[in-house]
Coordinates of C-alpha atoms in Angstrom, one line a residue:
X245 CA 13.8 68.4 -20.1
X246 CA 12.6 65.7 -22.7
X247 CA 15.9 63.8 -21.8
X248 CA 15.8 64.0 -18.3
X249 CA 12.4 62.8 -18.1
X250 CA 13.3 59.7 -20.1
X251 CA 16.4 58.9 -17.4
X252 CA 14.0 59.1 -14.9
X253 CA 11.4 56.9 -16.3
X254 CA 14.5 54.6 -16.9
X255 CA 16.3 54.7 -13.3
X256 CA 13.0 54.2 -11.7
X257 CA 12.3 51.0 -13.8
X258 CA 15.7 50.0 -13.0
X259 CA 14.7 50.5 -8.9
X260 CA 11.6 48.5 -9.2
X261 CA 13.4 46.0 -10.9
X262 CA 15.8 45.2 -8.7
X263 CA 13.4 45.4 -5.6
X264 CA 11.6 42.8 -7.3
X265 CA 14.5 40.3 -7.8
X266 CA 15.7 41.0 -4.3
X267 CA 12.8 40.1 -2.9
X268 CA 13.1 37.4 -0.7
X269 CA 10.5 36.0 2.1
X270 CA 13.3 35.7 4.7
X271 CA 14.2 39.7 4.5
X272 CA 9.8 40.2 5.2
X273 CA 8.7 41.3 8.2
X274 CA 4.9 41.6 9.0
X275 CA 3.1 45.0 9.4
X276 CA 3.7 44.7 12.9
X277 CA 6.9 44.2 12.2
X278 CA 7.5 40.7 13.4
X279 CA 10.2 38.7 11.6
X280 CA 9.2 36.0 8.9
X281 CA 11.3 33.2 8.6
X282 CA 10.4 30.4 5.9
X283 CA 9.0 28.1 8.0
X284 CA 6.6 30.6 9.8
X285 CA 5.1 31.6 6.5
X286 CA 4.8 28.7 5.2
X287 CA 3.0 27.3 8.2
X288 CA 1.1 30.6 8.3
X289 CA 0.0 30.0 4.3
X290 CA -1.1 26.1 5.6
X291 CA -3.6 27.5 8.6
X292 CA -4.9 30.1 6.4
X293 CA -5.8 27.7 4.1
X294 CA -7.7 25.1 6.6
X295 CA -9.0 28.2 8.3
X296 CA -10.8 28.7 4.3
X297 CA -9.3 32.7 4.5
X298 CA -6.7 31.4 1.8
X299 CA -9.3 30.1 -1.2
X300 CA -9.1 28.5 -4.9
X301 CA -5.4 28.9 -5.3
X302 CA -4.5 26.7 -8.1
X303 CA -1.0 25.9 -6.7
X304 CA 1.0 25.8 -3.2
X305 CA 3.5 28.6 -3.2
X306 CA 6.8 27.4 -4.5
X307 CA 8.7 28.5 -1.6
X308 CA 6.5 26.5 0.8
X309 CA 6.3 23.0 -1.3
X310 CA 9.2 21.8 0.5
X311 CA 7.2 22.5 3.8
X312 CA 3.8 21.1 2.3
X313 CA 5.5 17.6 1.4
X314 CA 7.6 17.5 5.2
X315 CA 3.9 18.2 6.8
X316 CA 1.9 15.5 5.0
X317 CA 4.2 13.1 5.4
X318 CA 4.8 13.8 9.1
X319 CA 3.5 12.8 12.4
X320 CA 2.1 15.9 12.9
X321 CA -0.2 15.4 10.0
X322 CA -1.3 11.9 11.3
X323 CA -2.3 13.9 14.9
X324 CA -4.4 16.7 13.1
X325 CA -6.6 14.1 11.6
X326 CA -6.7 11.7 14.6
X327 CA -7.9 14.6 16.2
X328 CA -10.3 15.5 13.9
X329 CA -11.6 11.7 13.8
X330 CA -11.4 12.0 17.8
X331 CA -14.3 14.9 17.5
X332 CA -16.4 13.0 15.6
X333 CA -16.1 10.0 17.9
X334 CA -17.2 13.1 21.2
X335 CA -19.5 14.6 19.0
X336 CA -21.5 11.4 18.2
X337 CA -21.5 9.8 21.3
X338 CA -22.9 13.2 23.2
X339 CA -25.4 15.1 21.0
X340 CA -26.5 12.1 18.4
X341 CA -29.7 10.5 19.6
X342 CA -30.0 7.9 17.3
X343 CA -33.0 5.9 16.5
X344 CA -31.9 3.1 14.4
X345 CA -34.7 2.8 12.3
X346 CA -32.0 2.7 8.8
X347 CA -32.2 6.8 8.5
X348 CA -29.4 7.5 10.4
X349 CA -26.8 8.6 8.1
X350 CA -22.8 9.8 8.1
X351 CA -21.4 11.1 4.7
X352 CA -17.6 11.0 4.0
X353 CA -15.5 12.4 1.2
X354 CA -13.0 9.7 -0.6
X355 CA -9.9 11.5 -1.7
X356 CA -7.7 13.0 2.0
X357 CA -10.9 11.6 3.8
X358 CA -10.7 7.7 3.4
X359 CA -7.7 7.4 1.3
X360 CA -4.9 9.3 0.5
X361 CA -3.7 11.1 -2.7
X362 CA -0.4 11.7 -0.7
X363 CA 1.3 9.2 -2.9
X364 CA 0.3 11.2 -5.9
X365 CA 1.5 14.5 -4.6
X366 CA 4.6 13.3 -3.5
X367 CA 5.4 13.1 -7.1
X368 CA 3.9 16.0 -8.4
X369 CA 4.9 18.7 -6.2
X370 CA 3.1 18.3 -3.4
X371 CA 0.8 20.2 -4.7
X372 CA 3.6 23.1 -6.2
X373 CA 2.4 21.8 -10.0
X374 CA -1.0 22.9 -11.4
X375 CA -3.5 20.3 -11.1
X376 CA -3.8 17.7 -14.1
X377 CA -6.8 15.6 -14.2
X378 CA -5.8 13.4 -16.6
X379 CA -2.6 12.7 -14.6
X380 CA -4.2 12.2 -11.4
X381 CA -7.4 10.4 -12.7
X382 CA -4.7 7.6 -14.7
X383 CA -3.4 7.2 -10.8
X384 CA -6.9 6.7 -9.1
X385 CA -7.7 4.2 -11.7
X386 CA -4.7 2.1 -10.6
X387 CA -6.4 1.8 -7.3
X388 CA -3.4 1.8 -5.1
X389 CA -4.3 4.6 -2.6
X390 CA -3.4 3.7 0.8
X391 CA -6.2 3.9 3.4
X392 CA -6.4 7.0 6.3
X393 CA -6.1 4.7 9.2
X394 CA -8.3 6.8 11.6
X395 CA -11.2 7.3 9.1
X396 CA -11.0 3.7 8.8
X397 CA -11.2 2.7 12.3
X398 CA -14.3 5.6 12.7
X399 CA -15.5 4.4 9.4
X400 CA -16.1 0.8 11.2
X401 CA -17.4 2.1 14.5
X402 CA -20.1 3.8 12.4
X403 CA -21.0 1.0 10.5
X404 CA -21.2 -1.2 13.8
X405 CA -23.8 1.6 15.3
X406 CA -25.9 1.2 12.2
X407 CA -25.4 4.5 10.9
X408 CA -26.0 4.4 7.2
X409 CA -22.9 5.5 5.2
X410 CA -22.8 7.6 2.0
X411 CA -19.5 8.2 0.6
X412 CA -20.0 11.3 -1.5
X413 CA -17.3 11.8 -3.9
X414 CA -16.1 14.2 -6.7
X415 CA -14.6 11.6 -8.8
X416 CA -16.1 11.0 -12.3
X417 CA -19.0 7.9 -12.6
X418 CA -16.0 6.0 -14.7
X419 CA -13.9 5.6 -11.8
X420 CA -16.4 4.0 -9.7
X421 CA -15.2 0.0 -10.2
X422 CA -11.4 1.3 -9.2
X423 CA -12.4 3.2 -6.5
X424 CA -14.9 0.6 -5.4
X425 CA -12.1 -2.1 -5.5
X426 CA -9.3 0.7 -3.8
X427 CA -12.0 0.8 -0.9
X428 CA -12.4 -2.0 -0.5
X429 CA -8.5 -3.5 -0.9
X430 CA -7.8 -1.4 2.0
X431 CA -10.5 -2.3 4.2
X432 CA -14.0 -0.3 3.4
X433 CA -16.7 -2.2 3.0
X434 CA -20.2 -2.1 3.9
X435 CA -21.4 1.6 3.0
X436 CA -24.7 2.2 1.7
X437 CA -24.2 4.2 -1.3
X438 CA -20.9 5.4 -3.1
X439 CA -22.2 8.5 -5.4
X440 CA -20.2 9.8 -7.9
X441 CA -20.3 12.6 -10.5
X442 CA -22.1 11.8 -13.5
X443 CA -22.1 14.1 -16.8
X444 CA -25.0 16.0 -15.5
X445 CA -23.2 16.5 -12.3
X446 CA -20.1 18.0 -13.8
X447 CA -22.5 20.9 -15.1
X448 CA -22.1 22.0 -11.7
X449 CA -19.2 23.2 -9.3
X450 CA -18.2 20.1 -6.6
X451 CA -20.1 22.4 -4.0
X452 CA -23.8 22.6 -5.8
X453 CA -23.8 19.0 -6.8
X454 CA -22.7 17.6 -3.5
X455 CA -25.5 20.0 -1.8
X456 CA -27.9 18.3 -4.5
X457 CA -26.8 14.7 -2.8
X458 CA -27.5 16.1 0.7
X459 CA -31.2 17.5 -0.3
X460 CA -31.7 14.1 -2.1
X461 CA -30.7 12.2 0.7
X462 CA -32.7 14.3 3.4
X463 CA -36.0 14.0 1.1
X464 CA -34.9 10.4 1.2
X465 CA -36.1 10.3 4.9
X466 CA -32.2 10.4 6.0
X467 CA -31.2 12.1 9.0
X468 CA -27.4 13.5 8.4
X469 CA -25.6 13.9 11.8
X470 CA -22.6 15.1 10.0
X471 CA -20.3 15.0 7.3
X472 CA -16.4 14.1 7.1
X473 CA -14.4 15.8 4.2
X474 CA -11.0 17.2 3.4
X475 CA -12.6 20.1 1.3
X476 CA -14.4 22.8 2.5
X477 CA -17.0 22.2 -0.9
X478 CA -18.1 19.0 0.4
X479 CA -19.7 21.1 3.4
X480 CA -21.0 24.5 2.2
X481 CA -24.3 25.2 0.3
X482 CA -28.0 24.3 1.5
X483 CA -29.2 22.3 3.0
X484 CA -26.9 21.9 6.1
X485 CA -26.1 19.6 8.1
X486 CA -25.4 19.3 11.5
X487 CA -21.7 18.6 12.0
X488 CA -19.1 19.2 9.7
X489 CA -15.4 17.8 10.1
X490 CA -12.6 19.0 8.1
X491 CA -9.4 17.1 7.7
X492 CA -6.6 18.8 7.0
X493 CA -5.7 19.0 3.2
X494 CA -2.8 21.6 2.2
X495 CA -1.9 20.7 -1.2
X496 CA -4.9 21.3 -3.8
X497 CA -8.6 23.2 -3.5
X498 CA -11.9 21.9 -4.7
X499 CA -14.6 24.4 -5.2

């Protein structure tokens, strides 16, 4: 009895074993039973993750990096944000009475909002290698990151309207002459206020100390008709605002 308990332990091991190694997305269906190829997984893991269902994952599944780097360096990635950009542009010229008195106020994001850490990711992973800070923080001080063309060109119609801008970032108060150049290389210039995280900030998550910002600004006398970010942190957390527009960012989560 003794023994044949012990095979059975052992055969069993051997079954999960080899399910395991033969598991392989393309052979998945869903619980309804629909086929998953690759691509549709992959595509499914991207919207989950701009939908916010899909939260702090520390990597992009290996099997969908390939599909990560084709979508952020594609066309189609350029439309998503153009539309989001095309939003903003409805949003503020139908429900944004503004009075022009130097209280009006628009807050962007940096990183995946005004420029791009594409350039980085392309040789990281695209995302599919945990996220080093000292890596990525070496690259920002280079100051080479290319402009998002359609955040820009809002970015300018703003600052035409006299709409006070606040760029609100995550990046650490000893980046702030890089970044300040790298916006202004590729064509920023004339915000209000770039804010960046100084040691006291970094006691807190990304989401509590950019909600600080907001409640700072707002006691300021600043109204906020809305926010453009890449990260769903730069949005959640009280007070509110009116509008929030998320760009699409695949690749890495901020909380």
């Amino acid at each position: 009895m003794g023994r044949l308990l012990v095979f059975l332990l052992c055969f069993s091991s051997f079954l999960i074993s080899a399910t395991f190694a033969d598991w392989n997305i393309l052979n998945q269906r869903t619980k309804s039973g629909l086929k998953i190829s690759l691509k549709s997984y992959c595509e499914g893991w991207r919207i989950n993750v701009e939908l916010h269902n899909i939260q702090g994952f520390a990597v992009v599944p290996e099997e969908c990096v390939s599909y990560i780097g084709k979508y952020v360096t594609s066309i189609q990635y350029k439309v998503d944000s153009e539309r989001t950009i095309e939003e903003c542009r409805l949003y503020l010229s139908t429900s944004c009475p503004l009075k022009k008195d130097g209280k009006d106020a628009w807050l962007f994001d940096v990183d995946d909002t005004l420029l791009s850490t594409v350039p980085y990711f392309k040789k990281h992973h695209f995302g599919g290698e945990k996220l080093n800070l000292t890596l990525l923080e070496g690259w920002m001080s280079r100051g080479k990151a290319p402009a998002l063309e359609h955040s820009l060109k809002f970015f300018n119609e703003l600052k035409s309207m006299g709409v006070q801008i606040f760029l609100v970032s995550s990046r650490r108060e000893h980046l702030r002459s890089a970044t300040t150049d790298n916006l202004v290389d590729v064509g920023y210039h004339g915000w209000t206020r770039l804010i960046l995280r100084g040691p006291d900030d970094e006691l807190n998550e990304v989401q509590q100390y950019k909600a600080n910002v907001r409640k700072q600004l707002i006691c300021n006398g600043y109204r906020i008709w809305g926010i453009v970010g890449d990260q769903y942190s730069s949005f959640e957390g009280l007070p509110s605002v009116r509008r929030s527009f998320k760009l699409p960012n695949p690749f890495y989560y901020v909380s």
